mmCIF file of C-alpha atoms in Angstrom:
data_model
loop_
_atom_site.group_PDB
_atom_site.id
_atom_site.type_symbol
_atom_site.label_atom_id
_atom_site.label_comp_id
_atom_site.label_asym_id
_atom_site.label_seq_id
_atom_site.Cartn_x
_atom_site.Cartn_y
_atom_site.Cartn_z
ATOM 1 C CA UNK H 1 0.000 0.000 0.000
ATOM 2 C CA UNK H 2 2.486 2.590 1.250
ATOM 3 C CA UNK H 3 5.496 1.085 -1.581
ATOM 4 C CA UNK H 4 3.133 2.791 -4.428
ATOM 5 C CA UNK H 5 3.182 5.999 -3.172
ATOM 6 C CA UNK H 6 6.894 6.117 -1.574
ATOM 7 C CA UNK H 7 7.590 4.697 -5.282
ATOM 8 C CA UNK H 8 5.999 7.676 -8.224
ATOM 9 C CA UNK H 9 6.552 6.970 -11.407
ATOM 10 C CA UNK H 10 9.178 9.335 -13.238
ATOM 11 C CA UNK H 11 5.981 10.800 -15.141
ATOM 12 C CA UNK H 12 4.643 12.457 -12.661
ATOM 13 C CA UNK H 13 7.020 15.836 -12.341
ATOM 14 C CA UNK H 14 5.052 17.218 -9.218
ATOM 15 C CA UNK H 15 5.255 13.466 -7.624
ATOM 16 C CA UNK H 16 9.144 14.170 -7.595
ATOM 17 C CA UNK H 17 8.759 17.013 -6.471
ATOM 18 C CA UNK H 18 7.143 16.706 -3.414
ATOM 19 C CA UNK H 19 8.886 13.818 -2.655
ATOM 20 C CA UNK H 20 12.190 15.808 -2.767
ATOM 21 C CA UNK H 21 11.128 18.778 -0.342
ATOM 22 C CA UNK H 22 12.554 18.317 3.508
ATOM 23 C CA UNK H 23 10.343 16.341 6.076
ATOM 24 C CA UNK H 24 9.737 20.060 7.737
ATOM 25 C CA UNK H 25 8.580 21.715 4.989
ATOM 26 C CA UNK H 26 6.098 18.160 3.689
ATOM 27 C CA UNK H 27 4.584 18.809 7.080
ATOM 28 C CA UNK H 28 4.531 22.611 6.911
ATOM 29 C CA UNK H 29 2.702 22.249 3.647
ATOM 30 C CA UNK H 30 0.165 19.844 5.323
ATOM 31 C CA UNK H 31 -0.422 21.805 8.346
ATOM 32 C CA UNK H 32 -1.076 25.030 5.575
ATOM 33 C CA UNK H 33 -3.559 23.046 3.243
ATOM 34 C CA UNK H 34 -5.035 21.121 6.102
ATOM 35 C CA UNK H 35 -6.040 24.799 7.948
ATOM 36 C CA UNK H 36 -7.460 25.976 4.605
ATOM 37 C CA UNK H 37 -9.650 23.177 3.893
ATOM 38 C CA UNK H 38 -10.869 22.775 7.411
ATOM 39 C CA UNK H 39 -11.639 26.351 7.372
ATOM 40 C CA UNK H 40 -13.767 26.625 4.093
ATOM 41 C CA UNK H 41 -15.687 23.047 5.400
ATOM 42 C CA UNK H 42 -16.386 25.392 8.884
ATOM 43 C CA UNK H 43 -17.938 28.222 6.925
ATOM 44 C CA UNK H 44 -19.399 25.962 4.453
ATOM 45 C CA UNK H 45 -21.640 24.253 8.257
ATOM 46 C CA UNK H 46 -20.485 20.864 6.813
ATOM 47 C CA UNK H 47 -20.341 18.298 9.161
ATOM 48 C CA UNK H 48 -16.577 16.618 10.755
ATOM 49 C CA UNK H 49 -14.605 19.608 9.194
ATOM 50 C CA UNK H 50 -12.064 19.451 11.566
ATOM 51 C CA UNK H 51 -11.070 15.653 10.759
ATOM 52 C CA UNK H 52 -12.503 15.855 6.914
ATOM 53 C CA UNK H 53 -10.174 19.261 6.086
ATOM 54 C CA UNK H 54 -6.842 17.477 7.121
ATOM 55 C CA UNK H 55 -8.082 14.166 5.423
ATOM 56 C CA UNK H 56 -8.585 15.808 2.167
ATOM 57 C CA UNK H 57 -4.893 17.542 2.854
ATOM 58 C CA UNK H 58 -3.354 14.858 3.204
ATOM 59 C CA UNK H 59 -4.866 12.599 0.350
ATOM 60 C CA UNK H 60 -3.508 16.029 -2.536
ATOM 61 C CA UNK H 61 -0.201 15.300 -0.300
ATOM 62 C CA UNK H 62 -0.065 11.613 -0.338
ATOM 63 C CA UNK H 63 -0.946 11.577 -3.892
ATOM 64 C CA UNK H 64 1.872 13.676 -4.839
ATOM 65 C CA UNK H 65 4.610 11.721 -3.168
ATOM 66 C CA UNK H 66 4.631 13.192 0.592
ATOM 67 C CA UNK H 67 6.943 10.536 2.414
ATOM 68 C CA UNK H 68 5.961 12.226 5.987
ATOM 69 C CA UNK H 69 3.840 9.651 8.425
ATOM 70 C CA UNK H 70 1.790 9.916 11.336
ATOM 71 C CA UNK H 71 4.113 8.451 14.258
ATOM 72 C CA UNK H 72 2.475 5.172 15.633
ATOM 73 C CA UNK H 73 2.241 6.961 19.010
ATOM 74 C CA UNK H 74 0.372 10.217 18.331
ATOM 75 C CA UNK H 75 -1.600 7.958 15.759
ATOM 76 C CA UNK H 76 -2.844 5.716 19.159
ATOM 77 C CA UNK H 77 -3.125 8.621 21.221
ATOM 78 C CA UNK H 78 -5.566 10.786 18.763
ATOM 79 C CA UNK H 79 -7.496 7.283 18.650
ATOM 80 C CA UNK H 80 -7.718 7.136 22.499
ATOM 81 C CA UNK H 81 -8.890 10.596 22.680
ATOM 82 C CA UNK H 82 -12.039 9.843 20.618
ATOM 83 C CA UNK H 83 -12.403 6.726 22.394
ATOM 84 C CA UNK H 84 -13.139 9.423 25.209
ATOM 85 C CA UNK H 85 -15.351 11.870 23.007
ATOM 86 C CA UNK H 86 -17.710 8.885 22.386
ATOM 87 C CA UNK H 87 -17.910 7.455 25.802
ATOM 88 C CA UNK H 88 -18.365 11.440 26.952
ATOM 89 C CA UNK H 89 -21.429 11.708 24.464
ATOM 90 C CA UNK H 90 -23.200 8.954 25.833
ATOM 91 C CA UNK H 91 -25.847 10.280 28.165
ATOM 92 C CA UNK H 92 -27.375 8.271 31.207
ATOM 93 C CA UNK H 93 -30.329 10.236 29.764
ATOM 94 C CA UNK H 94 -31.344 8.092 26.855
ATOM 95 C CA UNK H 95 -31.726 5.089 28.555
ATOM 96 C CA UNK H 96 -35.585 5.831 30.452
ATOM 97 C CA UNK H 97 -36.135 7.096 26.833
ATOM 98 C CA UNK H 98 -35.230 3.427 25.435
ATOM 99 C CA UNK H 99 -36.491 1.671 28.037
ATOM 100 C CA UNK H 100 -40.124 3.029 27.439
ATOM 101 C CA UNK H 101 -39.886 2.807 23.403
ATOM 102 C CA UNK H 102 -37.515 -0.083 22.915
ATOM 103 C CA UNK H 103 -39.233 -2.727 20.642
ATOM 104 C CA UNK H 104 -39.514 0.612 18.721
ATOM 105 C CA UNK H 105 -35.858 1.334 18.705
ATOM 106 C CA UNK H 106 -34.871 -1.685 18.524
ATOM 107 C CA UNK H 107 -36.768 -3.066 15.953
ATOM 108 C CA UNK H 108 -35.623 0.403 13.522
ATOM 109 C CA UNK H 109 -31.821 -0.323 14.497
ATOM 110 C CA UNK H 110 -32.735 -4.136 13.486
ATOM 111 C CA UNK H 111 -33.996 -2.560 10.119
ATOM 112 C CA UNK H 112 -31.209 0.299 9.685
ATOM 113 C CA UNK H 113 -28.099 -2.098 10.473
ATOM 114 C CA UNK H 114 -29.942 -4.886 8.048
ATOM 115 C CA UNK H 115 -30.472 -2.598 4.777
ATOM 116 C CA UNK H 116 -27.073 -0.652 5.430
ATOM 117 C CA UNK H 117 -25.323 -4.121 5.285
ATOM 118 C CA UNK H 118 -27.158 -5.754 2.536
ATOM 119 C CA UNK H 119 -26.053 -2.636 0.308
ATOM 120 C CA UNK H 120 -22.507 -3.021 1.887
ATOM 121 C CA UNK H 121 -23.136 -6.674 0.803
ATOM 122 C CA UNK H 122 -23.941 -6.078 -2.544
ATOM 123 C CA UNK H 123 -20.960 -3.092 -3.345
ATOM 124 C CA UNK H 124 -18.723 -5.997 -2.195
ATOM 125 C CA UNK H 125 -20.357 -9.418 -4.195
ATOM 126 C CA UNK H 126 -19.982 -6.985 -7.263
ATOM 127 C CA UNK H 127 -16.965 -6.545 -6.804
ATOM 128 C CA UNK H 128 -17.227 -2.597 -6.643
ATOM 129 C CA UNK H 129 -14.505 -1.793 -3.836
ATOM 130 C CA UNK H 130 -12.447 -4.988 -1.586
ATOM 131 C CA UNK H 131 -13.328 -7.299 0.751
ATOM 132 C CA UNK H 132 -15.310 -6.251 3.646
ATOM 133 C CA UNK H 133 -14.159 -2.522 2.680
ATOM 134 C CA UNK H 134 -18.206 -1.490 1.557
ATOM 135 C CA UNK H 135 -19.818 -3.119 4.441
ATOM 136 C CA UNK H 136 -17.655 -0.992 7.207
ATOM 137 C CA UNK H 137 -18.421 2.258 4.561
ATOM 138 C CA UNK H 138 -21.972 0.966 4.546
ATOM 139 C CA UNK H 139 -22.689 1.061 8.026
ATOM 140 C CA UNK H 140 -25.034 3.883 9.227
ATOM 141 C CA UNK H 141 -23.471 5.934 11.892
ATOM 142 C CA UNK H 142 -20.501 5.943 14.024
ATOM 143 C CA UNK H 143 -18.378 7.571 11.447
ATOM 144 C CA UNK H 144 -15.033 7.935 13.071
ATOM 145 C CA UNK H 145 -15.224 4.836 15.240
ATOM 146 C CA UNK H 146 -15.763 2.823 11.868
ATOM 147 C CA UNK H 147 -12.989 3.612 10.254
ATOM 148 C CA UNK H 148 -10.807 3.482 13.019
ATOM 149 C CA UNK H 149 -11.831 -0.181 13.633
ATOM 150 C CA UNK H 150 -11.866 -0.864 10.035
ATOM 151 C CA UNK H 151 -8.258 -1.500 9.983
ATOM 152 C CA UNK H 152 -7.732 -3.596 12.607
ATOM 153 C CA UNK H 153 -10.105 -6.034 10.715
ATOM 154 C CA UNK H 154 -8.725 -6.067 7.360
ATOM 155 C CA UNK H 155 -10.535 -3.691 5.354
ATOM 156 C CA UNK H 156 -9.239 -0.724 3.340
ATOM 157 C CA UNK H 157 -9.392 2.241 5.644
ATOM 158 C CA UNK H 158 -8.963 4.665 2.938
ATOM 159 C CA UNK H 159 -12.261 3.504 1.536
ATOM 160 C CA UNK H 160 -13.963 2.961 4.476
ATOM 161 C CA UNK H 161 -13.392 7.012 5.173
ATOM 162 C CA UNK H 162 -14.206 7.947 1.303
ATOM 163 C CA UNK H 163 -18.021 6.586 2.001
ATOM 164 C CA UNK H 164 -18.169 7.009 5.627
ATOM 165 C CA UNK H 165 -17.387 10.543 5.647
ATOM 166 C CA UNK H 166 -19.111 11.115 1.805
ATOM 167 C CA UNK H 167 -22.441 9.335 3.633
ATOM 168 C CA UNK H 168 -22.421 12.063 6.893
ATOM 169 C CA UNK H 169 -22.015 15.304 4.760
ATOM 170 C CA UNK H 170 -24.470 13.781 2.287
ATOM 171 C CA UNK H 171 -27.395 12.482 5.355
ATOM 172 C CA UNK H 172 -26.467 15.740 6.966
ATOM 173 C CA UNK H 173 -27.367 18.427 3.936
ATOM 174 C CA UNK H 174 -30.698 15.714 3.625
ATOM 175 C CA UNK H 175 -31.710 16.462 7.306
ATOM 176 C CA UNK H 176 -31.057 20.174 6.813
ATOM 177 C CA UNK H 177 -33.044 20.469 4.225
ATOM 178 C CA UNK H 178 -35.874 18.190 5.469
ATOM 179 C CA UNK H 179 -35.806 20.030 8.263
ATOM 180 C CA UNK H 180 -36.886 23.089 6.265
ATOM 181 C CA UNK H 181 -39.843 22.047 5.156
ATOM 182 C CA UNK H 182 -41.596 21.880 9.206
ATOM 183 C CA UNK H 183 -39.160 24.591 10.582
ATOM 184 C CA UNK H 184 -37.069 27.882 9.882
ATOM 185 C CA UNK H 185 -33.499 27.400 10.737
ATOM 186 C CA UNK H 186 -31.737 30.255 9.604
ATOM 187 C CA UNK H 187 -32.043 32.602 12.729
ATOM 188 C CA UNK H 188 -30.860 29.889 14.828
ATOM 189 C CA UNK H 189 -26.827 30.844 15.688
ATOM 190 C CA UNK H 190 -24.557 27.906 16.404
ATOM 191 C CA UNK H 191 -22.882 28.471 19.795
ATOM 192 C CA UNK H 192 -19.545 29.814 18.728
ATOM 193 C CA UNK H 193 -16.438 27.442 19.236
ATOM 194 C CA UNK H 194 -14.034 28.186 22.379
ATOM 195 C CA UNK H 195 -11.011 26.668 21.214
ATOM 196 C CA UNK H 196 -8.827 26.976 24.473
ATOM 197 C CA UNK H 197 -11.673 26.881 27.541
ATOM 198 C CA UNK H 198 -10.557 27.715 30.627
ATOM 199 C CA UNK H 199 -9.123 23.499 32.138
ATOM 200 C CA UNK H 200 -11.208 22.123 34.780
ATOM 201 C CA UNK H 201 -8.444 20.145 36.259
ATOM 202 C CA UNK H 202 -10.326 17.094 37.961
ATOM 203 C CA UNK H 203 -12.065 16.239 34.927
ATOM 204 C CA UNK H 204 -9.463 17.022 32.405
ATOM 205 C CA UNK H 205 -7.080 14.618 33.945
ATOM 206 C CA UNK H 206 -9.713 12.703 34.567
ATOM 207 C CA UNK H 207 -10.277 11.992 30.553
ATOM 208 C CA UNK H 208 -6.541 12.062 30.337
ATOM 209 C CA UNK H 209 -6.406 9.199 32.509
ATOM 210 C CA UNK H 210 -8.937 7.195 31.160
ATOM 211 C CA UNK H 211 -7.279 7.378 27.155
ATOM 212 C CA UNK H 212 -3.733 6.004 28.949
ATOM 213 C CA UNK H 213 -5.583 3.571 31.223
ATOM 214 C CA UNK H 214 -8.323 2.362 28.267
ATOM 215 C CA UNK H 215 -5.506 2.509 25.565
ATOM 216 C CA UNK H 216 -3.008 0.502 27.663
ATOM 217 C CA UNK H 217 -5.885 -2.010 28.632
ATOM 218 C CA UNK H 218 -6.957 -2.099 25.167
ATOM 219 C CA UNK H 219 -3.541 -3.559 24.005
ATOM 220 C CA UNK H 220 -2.805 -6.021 26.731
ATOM 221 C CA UNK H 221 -6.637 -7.549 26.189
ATOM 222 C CA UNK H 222 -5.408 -7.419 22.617
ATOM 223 C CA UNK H 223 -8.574 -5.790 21.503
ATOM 224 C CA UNK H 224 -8.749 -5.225 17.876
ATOM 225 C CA UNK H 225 -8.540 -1.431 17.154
ATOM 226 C CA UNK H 226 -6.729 -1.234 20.982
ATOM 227 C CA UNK H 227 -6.676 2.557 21.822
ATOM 228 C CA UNK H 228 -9.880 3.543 20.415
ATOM 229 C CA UNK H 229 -11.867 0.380 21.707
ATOM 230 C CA UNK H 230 -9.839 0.208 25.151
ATOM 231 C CA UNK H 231 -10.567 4.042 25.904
ATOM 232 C CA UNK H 232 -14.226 3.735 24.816
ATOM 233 C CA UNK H 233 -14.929 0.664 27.121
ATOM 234 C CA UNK H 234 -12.990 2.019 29.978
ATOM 235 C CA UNK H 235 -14.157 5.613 29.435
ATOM 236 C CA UNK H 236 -18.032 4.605 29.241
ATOM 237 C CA UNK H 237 -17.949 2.497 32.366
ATOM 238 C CA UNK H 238 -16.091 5.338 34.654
ATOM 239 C CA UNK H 239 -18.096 8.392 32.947
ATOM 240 C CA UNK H 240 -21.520 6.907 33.469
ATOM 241 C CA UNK H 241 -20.856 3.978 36.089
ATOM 242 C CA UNK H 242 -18.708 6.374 38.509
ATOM 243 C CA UNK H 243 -20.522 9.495 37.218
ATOM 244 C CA UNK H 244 -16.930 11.266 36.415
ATOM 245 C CA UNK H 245 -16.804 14.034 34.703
ATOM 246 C CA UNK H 246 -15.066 14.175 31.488
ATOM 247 C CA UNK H 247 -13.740 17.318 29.487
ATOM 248 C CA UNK H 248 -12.084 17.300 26.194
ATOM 249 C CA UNK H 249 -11.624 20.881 25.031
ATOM 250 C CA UNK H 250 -11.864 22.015 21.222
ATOM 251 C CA UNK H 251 -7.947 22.378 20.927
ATOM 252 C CA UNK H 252 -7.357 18.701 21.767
ATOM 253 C CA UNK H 253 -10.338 17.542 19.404
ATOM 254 C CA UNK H 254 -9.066 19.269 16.457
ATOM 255 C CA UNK H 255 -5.482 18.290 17.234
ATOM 256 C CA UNK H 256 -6.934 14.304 17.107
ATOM 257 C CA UNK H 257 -9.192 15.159 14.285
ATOM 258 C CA UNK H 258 -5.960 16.189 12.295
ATOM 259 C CA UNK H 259 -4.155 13.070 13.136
ATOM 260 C CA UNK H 260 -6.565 10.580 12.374
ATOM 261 C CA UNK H 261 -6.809 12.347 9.259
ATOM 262 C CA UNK H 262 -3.579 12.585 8.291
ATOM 263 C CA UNK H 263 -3.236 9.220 8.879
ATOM 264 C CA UNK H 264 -5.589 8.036 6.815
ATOM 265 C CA UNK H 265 -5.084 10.372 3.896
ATOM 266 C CA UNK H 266 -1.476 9.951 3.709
ATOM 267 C CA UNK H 267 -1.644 6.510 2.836
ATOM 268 C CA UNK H 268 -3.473 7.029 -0.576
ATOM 269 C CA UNK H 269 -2.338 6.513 -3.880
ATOM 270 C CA UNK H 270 -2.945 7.816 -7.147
ATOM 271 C CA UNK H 271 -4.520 3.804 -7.981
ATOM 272 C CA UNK H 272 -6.571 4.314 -5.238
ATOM 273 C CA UNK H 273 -8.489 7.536 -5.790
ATOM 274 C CA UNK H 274 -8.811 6.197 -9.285
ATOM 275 C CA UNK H 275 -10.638 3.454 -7.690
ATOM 276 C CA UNK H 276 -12.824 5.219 -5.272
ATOM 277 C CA UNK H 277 -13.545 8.072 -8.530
ATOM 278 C CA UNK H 278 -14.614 5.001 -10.633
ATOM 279 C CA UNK H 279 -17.025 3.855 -7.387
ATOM 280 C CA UNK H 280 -18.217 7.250 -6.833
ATOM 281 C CA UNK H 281 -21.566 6.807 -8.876
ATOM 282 C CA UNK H 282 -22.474 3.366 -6.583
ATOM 283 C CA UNK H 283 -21.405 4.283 -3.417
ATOM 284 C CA UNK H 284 -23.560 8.036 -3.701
ATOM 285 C CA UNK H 285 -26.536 5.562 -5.131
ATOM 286 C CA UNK H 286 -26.307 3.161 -1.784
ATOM 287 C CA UNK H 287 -26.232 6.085 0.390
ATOM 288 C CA UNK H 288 -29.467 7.956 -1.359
ATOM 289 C CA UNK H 289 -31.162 3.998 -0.668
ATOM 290 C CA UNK H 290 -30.550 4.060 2.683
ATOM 291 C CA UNK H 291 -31.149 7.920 3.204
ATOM 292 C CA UNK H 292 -34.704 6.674 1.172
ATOM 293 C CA UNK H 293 -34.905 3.194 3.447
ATOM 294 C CA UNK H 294 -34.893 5.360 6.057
ATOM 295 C CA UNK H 295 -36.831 7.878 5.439
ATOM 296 C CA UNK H 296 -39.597 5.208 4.984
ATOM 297 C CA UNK H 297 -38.848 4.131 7.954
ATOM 298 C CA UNK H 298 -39.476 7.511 9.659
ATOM 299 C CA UNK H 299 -43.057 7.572 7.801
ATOM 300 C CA UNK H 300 -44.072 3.809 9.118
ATOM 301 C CA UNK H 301 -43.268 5.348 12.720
ATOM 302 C CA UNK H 302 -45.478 8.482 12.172
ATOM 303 C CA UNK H 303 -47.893 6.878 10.888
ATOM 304 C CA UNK H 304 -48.002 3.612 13.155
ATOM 305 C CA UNK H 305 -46.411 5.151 16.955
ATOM 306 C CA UNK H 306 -48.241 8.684 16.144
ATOM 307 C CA UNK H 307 -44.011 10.429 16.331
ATOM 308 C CA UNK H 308 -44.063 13.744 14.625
ATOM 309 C CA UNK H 309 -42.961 13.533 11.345
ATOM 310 C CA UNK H 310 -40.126 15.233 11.913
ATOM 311 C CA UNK H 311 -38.784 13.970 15.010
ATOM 312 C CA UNK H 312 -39.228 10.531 13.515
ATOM 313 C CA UNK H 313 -37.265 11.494 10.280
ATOM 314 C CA UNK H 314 -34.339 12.922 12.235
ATOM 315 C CA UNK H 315 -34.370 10.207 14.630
ATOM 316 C CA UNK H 316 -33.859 7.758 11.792
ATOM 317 C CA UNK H 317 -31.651 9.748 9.794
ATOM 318 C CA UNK H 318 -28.463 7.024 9.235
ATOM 319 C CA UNK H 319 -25.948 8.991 10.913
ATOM 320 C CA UNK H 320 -24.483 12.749 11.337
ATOM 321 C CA UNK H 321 -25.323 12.912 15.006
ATOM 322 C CA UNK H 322 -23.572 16.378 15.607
ATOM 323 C CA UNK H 323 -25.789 17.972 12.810
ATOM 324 C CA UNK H 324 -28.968 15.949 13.612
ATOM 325 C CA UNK H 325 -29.068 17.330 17.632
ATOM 326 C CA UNK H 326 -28.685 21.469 16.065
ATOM 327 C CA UNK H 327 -31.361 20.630 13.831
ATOM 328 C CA UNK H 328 -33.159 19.043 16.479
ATOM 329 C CA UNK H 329 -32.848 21.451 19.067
ATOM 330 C CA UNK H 330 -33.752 24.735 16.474
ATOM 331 C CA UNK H 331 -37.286 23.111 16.240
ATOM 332 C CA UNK H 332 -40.080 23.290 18.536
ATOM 333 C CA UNK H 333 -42.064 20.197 18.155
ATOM 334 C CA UNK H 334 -39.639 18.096 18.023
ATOM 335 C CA UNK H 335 -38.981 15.485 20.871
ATOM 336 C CA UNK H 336 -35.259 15.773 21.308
ATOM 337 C CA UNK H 337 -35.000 13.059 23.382
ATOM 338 C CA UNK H 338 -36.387 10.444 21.337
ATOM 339 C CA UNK H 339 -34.188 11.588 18.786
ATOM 340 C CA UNK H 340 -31.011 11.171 20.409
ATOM 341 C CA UNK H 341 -32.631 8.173 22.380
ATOM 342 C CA UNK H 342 -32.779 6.559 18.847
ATOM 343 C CA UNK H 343 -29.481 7.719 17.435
ATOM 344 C CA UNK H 344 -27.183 6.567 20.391
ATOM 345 C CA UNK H 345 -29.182 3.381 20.382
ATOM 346 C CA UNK H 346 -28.178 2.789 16.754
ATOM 347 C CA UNK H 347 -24.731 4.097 17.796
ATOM 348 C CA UNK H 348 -23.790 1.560 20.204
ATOM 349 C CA UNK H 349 -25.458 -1.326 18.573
ATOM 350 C CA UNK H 350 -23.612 -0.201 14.776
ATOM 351 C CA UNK H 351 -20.061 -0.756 17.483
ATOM 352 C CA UNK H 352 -20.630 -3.915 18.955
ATOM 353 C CA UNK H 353 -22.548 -5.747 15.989
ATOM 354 C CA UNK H 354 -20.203 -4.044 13.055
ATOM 355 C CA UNK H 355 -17.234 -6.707 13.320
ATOM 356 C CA UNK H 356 -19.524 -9.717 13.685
ATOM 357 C CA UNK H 357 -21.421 -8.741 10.974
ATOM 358 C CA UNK H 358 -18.563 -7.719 8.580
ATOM 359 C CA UNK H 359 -16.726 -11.241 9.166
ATOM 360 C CA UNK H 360 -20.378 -12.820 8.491
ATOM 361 C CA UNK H 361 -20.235 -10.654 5.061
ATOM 362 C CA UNK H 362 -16.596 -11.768 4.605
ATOM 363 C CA UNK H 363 -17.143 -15.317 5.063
ATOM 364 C CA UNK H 364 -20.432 -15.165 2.620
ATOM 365 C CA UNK H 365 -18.492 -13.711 -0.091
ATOM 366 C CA UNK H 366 -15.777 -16.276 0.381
ATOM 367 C CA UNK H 367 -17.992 -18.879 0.487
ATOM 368 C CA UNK H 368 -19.814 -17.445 -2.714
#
């Protein structure tokens, strides 16, 4: 993977040179691009552009012969840190919520994680990308986590973030513009973003603690994905089984954001945006079918359960939580907490049934 792009062909003029500026000035020119493009994705209100920005930096630098990499350490500890941000955004709060609707929830999840891996199925038994690659693209929500576990069991992680992150801008812009039709957004103002907030120091070293602790568990259990998974499961249980308090401020975020994406984007080749360019017309026609799938879903639920329209569209919507609770929250009628109820549901369930069920997918394709 890595030998095609620390190997350009002699063709390719700007390959060579990029390949023969310094280390310093390879990441210079990455931290410069990365900055722009996160920027225009913030003004642009699309979703993840503090992860997406230095992704798409570092794909125009891999692709033109950047031989910088991600150091296996920071690469572990930016995964341990959002191991933390997704144990932090589970609320104790959703669970009455489930526990009153869940053959409801749990029969949409059922229904979500089903069509979402039948089209991952069927990108894959045509042969459109590798392997399990479409069914960890496929799957409807937990964007980050998803790609970070991705690796660990064997698919192509540059792939896996093409569709994952292609699927939340696209199901985000959907929900925006759904959301238009029952409610007037634009005079709601996002809460600006306070980059360096004043440290709390208990809980701070608190969620400090729990990324060394969960990351260093993660690797002696030998957990698959170790940091991220190991500072997830140790992070959830002390955050809502201990009720600590966790804080991760905006500085650290973006700083993780920017190495996960770096990672990821480094490592592509020339052959391999060809690839995902030549999938591009499948992968945005399985994402419209499951933004359609459901959005049928959300009408059985109205109609059946009595839910709002809305609340039952955004509550189905497969995936861009961050977008889906400001949407939420901008419009009166809607029952917030069913929404989120439903989303972290189908967030938790997507990371402990997305392994089993890509191996099932694996094995099926083998077997066909």
């Amino acid at each position: 993977m890595d030998s095609e792009a620390e190997q350009p062909s002699s063709n390719h003029p700007a390959i060579e040179r990029m390949k023969r500026l310094s280390k310093p000035w390879q990441w210079l020119f990455l931290l410069v691009i990365s900055a722009l493009f996160a920027g225009a994705l913030e003004l642009a209100a699309l979703p993840a552009a503090l992860l997406i920005g230095p992704m798409l930096a570092a794909i125009v630098a891999g692709t033109n012969g950047a031989t910088v990499r991600v150091p296996r350490l920071l690469f572990g500890a930016a995964q341990a840190v959002v191991g933390c941000l997704v144990a932090a955004s589970i609320s104790a709060d959703i669970f009455p919520v489930f526990y009153k609707e869940w053959p409801l929830f749990l029969g949409v999840v059922i229904a979500t994680v089903a069509a979402s891996s039948l089209l991952g199925w069927l990108i894959s038994r045509w042969r459109i990308l590798p392997g399990t690659t479409a069914v960890w693209g496929s799957s409807p929500g937990a964007a980050t986590a998803m790609v970070l576990m991705a690796g660990a069991f064997g698919a192509d992680q540059r792939l896996v973030a093409f569709m994952q992150y292609l699927r939340v801008i696209l199901v985000s812009m959907t929900a925006a513009l759904v959301a238009k039709m029952w409610v007037d957004t634009s005079g709601i103002e996002v809460p600006p973003v306070v980059w360096f907030p004043e440290i709390d120091p208990q809980p701070f070293a608190a969620t400090i603690g729990m990324a060394l602790v969960g990351g260093l568990a993660g690797r002696l259990c030998r957990l698959p994905s170790p940091f991220f998974l190991g500072s997830f499961i140790f992070g959830t249980v002390i955050h809502l089984g201990l009720e600590v308090p966790m804080q991760l401020p905006q500085w650290l975020l973006a700083a993780s954001y920017a190495m996960v994406g770096w990672a990821i984007g480094l490592n592509f080749t020339r052959p391999i945006l060809r690839h995902a360019a030549r999938a591009l017309p499948q992968i945005i026609a399985s994402i419209v079918a499951l933004i359609a799938f459901c959005g049928g879903l959300a009408f059985l639920i109205s109609r059946l359960a009595g839910v709002d329209p809305l609340t039952a569209y955004l509550a189905t919507s497969p995936g861009g939580m961050d977008s889906v609770a400001i949407i939420a929250a901008a419009a009166r009628n809607v029952d917030i907490s069913f929404v989120m109820a439903l989303q972290s549901a189908r967030f938790l369930i997507v990371l402990l049934v997305g392994p089993s069920i890509a191996r099932l997918v694996a094995r099926s394709i083998r077997e066909g």
